[in-house]
Tab-separated table of C-alpha atoms and ligand atoms in Angstrom:
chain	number	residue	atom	x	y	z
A	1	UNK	CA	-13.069	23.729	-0.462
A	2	UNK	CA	-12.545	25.801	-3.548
A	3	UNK	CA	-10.161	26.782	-6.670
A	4	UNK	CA	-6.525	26.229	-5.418
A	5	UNK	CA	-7.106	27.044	-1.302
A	6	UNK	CA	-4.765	24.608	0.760
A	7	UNK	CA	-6.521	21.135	1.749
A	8	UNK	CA	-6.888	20.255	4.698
A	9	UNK	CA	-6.477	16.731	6.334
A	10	UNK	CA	-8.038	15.084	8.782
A	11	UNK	CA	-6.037	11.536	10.200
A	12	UNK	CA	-8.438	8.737	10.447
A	13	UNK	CA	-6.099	6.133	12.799
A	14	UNK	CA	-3.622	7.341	15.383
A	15	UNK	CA	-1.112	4.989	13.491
A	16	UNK	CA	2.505	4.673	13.202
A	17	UNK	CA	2.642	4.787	9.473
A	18	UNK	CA	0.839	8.418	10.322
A	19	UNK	CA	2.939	9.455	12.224
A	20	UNK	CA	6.390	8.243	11.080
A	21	UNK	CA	5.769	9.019	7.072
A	22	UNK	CA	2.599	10.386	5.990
A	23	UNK	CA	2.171	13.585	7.924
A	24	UNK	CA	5.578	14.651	6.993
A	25	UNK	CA	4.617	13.918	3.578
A	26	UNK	CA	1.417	15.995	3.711
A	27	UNK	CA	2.820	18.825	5.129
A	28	UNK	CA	5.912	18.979	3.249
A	29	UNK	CA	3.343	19.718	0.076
A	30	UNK	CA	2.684	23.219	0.140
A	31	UNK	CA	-0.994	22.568	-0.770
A	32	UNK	CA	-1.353	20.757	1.770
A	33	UNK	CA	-1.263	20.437	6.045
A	34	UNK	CA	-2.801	18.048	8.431
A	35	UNK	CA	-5.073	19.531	10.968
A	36	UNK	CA	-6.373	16.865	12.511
A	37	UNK	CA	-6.721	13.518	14.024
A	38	UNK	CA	-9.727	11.310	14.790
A	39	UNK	CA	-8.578	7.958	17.332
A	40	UNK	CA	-11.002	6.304	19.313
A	41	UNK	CA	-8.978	6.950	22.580
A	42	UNK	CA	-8.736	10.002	24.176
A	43	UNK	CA	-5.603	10.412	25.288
A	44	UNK	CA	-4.365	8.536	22.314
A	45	UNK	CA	-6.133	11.774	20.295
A	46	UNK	CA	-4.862	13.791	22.122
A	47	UNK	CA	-1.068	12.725	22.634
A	48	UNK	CA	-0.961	12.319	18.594
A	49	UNK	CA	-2.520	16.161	18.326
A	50	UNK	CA	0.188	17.374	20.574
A	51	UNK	CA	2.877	15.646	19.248
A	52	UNK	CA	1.920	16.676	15.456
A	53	UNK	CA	1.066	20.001	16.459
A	54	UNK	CA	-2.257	19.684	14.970
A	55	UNK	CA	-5.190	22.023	15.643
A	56	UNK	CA	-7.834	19.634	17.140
A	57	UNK	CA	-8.228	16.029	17.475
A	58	UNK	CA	-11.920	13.684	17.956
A	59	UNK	CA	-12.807	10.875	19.575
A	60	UNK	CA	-15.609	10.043	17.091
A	61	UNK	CA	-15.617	9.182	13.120
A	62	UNK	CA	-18.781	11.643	12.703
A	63	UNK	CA	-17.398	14.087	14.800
A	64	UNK	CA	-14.172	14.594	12.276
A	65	UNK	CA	-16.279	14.083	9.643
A	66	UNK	CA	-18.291	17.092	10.677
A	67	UNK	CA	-15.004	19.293	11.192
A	68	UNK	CA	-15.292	21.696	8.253
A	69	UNK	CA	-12.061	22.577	8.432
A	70	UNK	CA	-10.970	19.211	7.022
A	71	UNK	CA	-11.440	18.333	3.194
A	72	UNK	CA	-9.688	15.442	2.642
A	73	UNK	CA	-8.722	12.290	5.210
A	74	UNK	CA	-6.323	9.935	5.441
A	75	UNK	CA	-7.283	6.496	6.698
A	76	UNK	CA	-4.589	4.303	8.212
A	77	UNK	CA	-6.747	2.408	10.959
A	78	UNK	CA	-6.668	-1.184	11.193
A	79	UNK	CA	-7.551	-2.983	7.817
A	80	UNK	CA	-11.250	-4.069	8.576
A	81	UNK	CA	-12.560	-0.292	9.402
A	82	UNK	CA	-11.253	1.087	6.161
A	83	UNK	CA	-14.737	0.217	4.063
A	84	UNK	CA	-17.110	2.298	7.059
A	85	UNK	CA	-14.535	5.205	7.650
A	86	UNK	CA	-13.875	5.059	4.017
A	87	UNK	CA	-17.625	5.565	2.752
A	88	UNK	CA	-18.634	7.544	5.847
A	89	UNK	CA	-15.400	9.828	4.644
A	90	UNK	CA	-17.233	10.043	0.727
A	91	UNK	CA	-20.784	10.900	1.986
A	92	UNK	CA	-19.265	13.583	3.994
A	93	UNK	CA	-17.864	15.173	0.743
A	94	UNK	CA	-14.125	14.482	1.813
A	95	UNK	CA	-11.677	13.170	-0.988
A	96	UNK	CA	-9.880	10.325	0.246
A	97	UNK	CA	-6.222	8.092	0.844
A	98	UNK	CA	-6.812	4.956	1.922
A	99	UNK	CA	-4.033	2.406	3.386
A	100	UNK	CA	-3.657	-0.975	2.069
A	101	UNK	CA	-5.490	-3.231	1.910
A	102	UNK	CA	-8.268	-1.176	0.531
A	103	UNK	CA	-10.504	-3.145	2.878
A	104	UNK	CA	-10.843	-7.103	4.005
A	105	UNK	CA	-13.334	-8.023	1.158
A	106	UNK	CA	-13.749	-7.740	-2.150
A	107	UNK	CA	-17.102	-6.662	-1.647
A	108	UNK	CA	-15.898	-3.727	0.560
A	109	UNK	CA	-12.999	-2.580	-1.942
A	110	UNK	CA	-16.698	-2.714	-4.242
A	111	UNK	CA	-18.437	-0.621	-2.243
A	112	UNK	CA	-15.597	1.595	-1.055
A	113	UNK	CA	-15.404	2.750	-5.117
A	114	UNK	CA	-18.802	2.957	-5.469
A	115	UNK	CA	-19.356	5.741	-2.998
A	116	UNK	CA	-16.544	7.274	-3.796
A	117	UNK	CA	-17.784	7.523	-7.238
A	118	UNK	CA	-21.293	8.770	-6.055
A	119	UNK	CA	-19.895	11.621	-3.811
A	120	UNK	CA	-17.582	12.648	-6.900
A	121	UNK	CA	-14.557	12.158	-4.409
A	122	UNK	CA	-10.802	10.898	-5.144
A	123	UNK	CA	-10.177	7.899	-3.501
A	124	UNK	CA	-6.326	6.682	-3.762
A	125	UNK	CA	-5.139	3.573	-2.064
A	126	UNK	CA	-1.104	3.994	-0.367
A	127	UNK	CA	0.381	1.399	-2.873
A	128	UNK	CA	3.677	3.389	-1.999
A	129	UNK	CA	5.892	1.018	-3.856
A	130	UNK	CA	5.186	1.920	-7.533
A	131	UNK	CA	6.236	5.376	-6.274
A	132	UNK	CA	10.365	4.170	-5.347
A	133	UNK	CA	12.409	5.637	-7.812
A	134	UNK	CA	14.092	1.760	-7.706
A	135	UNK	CA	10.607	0.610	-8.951
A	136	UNK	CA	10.135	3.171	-11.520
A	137	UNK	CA	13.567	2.351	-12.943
A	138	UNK	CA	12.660	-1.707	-13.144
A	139	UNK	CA	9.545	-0.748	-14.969
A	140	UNK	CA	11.467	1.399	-17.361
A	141	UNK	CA	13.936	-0.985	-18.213
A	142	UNK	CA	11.075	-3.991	-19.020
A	143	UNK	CA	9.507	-1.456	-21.103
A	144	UNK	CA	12.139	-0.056	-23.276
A	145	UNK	CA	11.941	-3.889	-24.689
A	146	UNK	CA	16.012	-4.672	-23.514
A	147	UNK	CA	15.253	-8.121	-21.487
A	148	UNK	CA	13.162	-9.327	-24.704
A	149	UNK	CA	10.236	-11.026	-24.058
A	150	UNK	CA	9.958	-11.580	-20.081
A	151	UNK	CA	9.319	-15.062	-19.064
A	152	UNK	CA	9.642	-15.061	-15.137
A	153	UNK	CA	10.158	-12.668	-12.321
A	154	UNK	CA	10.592	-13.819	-8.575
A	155	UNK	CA	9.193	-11.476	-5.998
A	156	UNK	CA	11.057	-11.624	-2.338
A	157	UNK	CA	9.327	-9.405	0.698
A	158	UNK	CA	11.352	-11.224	3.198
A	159	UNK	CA	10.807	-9.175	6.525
A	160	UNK	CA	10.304	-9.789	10.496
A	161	UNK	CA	7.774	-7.532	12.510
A	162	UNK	CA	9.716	-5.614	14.619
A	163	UNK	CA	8.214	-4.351	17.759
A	164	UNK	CA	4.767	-2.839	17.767
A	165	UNK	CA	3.977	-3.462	13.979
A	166	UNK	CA	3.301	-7.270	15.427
A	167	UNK	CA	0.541	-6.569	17.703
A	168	UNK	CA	-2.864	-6.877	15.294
A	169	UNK	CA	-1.056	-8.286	12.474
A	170	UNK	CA	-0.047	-11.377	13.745
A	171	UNK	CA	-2.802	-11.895	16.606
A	172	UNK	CA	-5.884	-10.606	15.660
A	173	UNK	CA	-7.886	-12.456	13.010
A	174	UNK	CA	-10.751	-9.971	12.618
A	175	UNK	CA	-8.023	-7.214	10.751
A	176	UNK	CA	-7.023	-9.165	8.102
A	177	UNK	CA	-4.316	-10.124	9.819
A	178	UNK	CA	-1.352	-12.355	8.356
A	179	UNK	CA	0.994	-12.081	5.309
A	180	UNK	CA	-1.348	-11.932	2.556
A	181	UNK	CA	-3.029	-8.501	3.064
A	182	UNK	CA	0.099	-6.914	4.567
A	183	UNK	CA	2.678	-7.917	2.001
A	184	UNK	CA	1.273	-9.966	-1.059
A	185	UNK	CA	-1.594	-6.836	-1.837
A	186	UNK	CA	1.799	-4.935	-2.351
A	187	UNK	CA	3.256	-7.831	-4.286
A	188	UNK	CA	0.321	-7.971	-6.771
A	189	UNK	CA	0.496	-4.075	-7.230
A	190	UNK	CA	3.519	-3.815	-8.358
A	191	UNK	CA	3.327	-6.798	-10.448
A	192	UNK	CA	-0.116	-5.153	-12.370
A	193	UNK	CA	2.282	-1.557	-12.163
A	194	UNK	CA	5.434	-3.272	-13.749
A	195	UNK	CA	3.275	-5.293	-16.301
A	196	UNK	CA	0.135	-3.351	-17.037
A	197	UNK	CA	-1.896	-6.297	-17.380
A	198	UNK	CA	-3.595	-8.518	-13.856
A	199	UNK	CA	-2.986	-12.024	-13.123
A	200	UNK	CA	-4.706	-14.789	-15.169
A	201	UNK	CA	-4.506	-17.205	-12.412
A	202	UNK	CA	-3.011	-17.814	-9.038
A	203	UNK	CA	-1.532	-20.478	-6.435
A	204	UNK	CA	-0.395	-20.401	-3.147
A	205	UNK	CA	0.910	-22.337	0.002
A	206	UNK	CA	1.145	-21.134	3.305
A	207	UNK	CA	2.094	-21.695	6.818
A	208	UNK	CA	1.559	-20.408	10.612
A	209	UNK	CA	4.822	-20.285	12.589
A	210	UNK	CA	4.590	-20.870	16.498
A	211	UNK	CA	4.629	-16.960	16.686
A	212	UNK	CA	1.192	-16.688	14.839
A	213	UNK	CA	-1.641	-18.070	16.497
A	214	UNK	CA	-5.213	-18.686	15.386
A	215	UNK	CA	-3.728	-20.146	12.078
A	216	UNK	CA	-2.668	-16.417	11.067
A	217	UNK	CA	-0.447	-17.722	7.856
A	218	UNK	CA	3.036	-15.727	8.361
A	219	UNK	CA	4.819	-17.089	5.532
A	220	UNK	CA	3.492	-17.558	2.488
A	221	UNK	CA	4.340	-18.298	-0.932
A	222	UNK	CA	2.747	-17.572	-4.272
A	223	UNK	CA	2.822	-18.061	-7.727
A	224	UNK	CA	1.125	-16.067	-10.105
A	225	UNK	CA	0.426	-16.447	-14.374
A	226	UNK	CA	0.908	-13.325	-16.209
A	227	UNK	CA	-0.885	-12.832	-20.038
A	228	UNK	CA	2.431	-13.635	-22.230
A	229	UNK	CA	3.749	-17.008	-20.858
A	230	UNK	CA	5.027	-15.104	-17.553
A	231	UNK	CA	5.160	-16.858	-14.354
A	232	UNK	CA	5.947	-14.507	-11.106
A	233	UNK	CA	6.885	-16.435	-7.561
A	234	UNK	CA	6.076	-14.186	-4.507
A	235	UNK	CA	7.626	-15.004	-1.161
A	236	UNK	CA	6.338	-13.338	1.400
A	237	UNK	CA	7.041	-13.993	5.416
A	238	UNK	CA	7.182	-12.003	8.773
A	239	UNK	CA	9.675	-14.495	9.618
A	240	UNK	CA	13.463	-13.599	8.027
A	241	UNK	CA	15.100	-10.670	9.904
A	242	UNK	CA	18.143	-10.545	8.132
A	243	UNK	CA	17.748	-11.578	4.321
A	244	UNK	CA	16.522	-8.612	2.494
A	245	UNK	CA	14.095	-8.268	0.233
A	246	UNK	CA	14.730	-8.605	-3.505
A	247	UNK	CA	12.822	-8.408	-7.086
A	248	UNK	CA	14.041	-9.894	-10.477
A	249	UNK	CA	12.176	-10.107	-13.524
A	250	UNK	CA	14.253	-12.283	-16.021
A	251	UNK	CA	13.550	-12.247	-20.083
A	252	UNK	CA	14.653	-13.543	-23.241
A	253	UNK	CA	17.848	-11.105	-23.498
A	254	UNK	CA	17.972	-9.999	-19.883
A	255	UNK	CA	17.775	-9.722	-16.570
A	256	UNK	CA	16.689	-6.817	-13.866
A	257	UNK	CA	17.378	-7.172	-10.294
A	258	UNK	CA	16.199	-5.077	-7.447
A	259	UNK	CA	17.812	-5.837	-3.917
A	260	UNK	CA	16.598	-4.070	-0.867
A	261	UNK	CA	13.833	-2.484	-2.244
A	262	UNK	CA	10.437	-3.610	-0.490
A	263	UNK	CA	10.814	-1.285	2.100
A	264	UNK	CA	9.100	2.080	3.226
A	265	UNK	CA	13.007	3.788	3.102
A	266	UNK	CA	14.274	5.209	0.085
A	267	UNK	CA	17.057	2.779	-0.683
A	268	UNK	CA	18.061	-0.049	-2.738
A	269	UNK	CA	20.115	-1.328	-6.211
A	270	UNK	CA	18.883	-1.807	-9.269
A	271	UNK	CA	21.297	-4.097	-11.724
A	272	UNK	CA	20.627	-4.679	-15.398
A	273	UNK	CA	22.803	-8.043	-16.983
A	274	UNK	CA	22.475	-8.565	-20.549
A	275	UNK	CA	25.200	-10.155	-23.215
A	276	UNK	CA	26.481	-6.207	-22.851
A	277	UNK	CA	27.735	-7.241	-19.562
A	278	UNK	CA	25.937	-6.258	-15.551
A	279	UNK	CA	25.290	-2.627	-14.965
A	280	UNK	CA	24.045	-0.400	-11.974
A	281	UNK	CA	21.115	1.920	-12.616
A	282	UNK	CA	21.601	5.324	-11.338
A	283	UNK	CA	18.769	5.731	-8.964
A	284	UNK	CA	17.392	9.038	-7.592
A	285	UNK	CA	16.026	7.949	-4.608
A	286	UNK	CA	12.696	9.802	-3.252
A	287	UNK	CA	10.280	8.926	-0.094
A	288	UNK	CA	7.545	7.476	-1.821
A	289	UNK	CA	5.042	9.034	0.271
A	290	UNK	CA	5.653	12.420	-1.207
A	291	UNK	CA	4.705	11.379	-4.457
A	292	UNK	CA	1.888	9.356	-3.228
A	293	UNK	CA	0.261	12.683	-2.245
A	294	UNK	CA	1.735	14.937	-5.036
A	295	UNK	CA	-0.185	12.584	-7.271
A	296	UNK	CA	-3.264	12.807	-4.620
A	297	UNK	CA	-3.343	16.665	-4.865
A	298	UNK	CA	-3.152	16.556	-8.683
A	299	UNK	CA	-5.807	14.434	-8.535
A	300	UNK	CA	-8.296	16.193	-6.602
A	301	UNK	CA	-7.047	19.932	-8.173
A	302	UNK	CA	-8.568	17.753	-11.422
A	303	UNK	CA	-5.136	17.725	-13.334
A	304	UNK	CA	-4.388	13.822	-12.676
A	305	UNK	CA	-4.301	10.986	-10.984
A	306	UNK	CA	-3.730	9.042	-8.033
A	307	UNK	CA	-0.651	6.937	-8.055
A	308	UNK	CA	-2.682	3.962	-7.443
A	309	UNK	CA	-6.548	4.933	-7.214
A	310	UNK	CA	-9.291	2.974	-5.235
A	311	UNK	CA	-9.911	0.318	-8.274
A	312	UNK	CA	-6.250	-0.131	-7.990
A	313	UNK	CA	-6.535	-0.909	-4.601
A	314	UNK	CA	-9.456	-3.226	-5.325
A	315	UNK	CA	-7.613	-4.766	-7.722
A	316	UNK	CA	-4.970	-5.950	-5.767
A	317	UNK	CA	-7.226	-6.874	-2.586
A	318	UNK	CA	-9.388	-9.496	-4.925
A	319	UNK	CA	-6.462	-10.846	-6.076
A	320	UNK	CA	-4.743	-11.407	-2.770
A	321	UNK	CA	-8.020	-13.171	-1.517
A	322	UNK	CA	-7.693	-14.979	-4.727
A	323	UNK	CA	-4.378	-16.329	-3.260
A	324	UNK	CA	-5.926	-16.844	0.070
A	325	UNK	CA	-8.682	-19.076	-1.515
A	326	UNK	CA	-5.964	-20.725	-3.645
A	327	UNK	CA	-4.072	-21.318	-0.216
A	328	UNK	CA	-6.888	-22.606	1.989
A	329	UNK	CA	-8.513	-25.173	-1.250
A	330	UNK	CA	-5.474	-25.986	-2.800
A	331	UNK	CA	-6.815	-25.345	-5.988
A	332	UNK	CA	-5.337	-22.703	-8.564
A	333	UNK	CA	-7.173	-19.715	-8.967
A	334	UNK	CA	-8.331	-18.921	-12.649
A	335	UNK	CA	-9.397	-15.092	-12.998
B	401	NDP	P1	-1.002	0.923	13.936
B	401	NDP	O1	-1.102	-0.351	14.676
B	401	NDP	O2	0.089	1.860	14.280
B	401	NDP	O3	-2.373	1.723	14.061
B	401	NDP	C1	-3.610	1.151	13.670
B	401	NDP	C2	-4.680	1.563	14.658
B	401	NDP	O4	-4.418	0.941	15.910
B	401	NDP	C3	-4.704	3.047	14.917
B	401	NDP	O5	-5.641	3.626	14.046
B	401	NDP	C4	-5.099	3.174	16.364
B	401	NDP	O6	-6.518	3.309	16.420
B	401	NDP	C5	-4.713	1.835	16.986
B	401	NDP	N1	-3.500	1.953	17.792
B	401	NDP	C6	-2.367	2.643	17.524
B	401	NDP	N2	-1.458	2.482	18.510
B	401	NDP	C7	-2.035	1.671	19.420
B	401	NDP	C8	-1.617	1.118	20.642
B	401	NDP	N3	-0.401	1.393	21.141
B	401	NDP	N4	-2.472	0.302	21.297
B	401	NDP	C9	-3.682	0.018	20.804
B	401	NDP	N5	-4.143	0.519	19.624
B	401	NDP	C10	-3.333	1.334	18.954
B	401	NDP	O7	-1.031	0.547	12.384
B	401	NDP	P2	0.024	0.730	11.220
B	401	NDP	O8	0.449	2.140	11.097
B	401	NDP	O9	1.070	-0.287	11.336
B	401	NDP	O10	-0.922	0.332	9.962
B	401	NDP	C11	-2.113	1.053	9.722
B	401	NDP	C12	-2.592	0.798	8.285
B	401	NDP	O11	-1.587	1.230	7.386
B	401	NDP	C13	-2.871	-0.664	7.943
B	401	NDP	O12	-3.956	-0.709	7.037
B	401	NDP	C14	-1.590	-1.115	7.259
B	401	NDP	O13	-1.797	-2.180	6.348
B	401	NDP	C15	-1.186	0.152	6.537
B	401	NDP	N6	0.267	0.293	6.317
B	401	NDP	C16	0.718	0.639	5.074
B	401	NDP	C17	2.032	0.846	4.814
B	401	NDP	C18	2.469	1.346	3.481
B	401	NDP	O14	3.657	1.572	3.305
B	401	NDP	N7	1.597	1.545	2.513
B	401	NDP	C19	3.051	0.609	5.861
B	401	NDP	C20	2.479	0.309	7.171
B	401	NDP	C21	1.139	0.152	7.362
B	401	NDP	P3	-7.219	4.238	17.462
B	401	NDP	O15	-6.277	5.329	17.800
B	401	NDP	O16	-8.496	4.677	16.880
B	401	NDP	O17	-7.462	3.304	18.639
């Protein structure tokens, strides 16, 4: 690929998230249009080609790889093959947008930057939330200083698994299946994007409902120290269908809430409350996915970068193991 030509993706993962955001994200850029898909299954391929109107799909990793009309891949398989697609993706010379988790280790995520680095390819990780305008406007309020010194914040993904999202993440052990990779990686992003600082230390609980087996932990809850005297509470469960999700960061002269707004949809509140009185934040909403690759082409046109990048994403995977190992020991992780 050269100077300003269109880049062209390749889909590593017949997935839903593919299919239901990202490809309409890619192609709404006008640098940018998906060309092709790479699924282990045949027909799978195939079906997902047809349906996208794509121009070829592959049964094999190498095989895509090869395709030279594809510079740049998207990777939304299941959570374990991110680190092979992911540094078979660099060697090949292709820039690339991983889905979170970066990977299932933090040795992985490690060597997932590394060649990345070596091939002198972007690698972003889809931590989509820091792109909601709802988030954007929370950051901007702690910030411009108004809440004073922030103290605590309470983090609430409350969510069920509807339908097929269930299948590997609450029965198959070997993805990095459970709550911890799926919702607290997202948790600990945005807390590092709203704070610009990472955790200094970490603890956790967390339990397996009868619809999890193999010990999968669907509900989970952690709490996290920030630098600064700030403690952050993170609830996280597959298990609560109809209570929303919710963010509040609370500080010495104020208070920002966030309800509905750990979702994939552009929607959501955003209240300030100070002496002044409560207020509503006019939000603009946008689908964060667009900016997610906005900031992606920027970054591989050499005029920015990505939203979250792949250290980013390593970031947030070593600290949600960090809560895992704080779950399983009981212990409280010091970083
Ligand atoms: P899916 O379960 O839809 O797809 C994952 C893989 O499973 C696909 O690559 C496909 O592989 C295989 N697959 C797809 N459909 C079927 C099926 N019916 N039967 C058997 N296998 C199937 O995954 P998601 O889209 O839910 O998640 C993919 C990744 O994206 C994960 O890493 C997840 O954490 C992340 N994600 C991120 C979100 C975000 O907002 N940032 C939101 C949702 C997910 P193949 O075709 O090769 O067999």
């Amino acid at each position: 690929m050269t100077g300003q030509e269109k880049i062209r993706w390749g889909l590593i993962g017949a997935s839903n998230i593919a299919k239901q955001w990202l490809t309409a994200s890619i192609n709404k850029h006008p640098d940018c249009e998906v060309v092709s898909v790479y699924s282990r299954d045949e027909k799978r391929a195939s079906d997902y080609a047809r349906d996208l109107e794509l121009h070829s799909h592959h049964t094999s990793l190498e095989s895509l790889l090869a395709d030279p009309e594809v510079d740049a891949v998207y990777i939304s398989t299941t959570n374990e093959k991110h680190r092979e697609e992911a540094i078979a993706a660099a060697r090949a010379g292709k820039h690339i947008l991983c889905e979170k988790p970066l990977s299932i280790s933090t040795e992985d995520g490690e060597a997932m930057v590394e060649a990345a680095r070596k091939a002198g390819v972007v690698l972003a990780t889809n931590h989509h939330l820091r792109n909601m305008a709802t988030h954007r406007a929370i950051k901007d309020v702690i910030r411009s200083g108004e809440l004073g010194e922030i103290t605590s914040a309470r983090i609430g993904f409350t969510v069920d698994l509807p339908g097929d999202l269930a299948r590997w993440r609450l029965n198959d052990p070997s993805t990095g299946a459970g709550v911890v990779l799926d919702l607290t990686v997202h948790d600990v992003d945005l807390m590092r994007y709203y704070f610009d600082a990472d955790p200094v230390a970490v603890t956790a609980m967390g339990l397996t409902s009868g619809a999890a087996p193999h010990g999968i932990k669907d509900n989970v809850t952690s709490v996290w120290e920030f630098p600064g005297h700030l403690l952050v509470i993170c609830q996280d469960t597959f298990l609560v269908p109809f209570g929303g999700t919710a963010v509040e960061i609370h500080g010495t002269k104020g208070s920002v809430l966030g309800a509905d707004v750990l979702w994939q949809k552009p929607q959501g509140r955003v209240t300030v409350r100070t002496q002044s009185g409560t207020r509503e934040l006019p939000v603009e909403h946008v689908i964060p996915y667009d900016q997610t690759i906005g900031d992606f082409v920027d970054a591989v046109r050499g005029r920015g970068r990505p939203s979250a990048d792949g250290v980013d994403g390593l970031q947030a995977l070593r600290f949600a193991l960090a809560a895992t190992q704080a779950m399983e020991t009981g212990r409280t992780i010091h970083f």
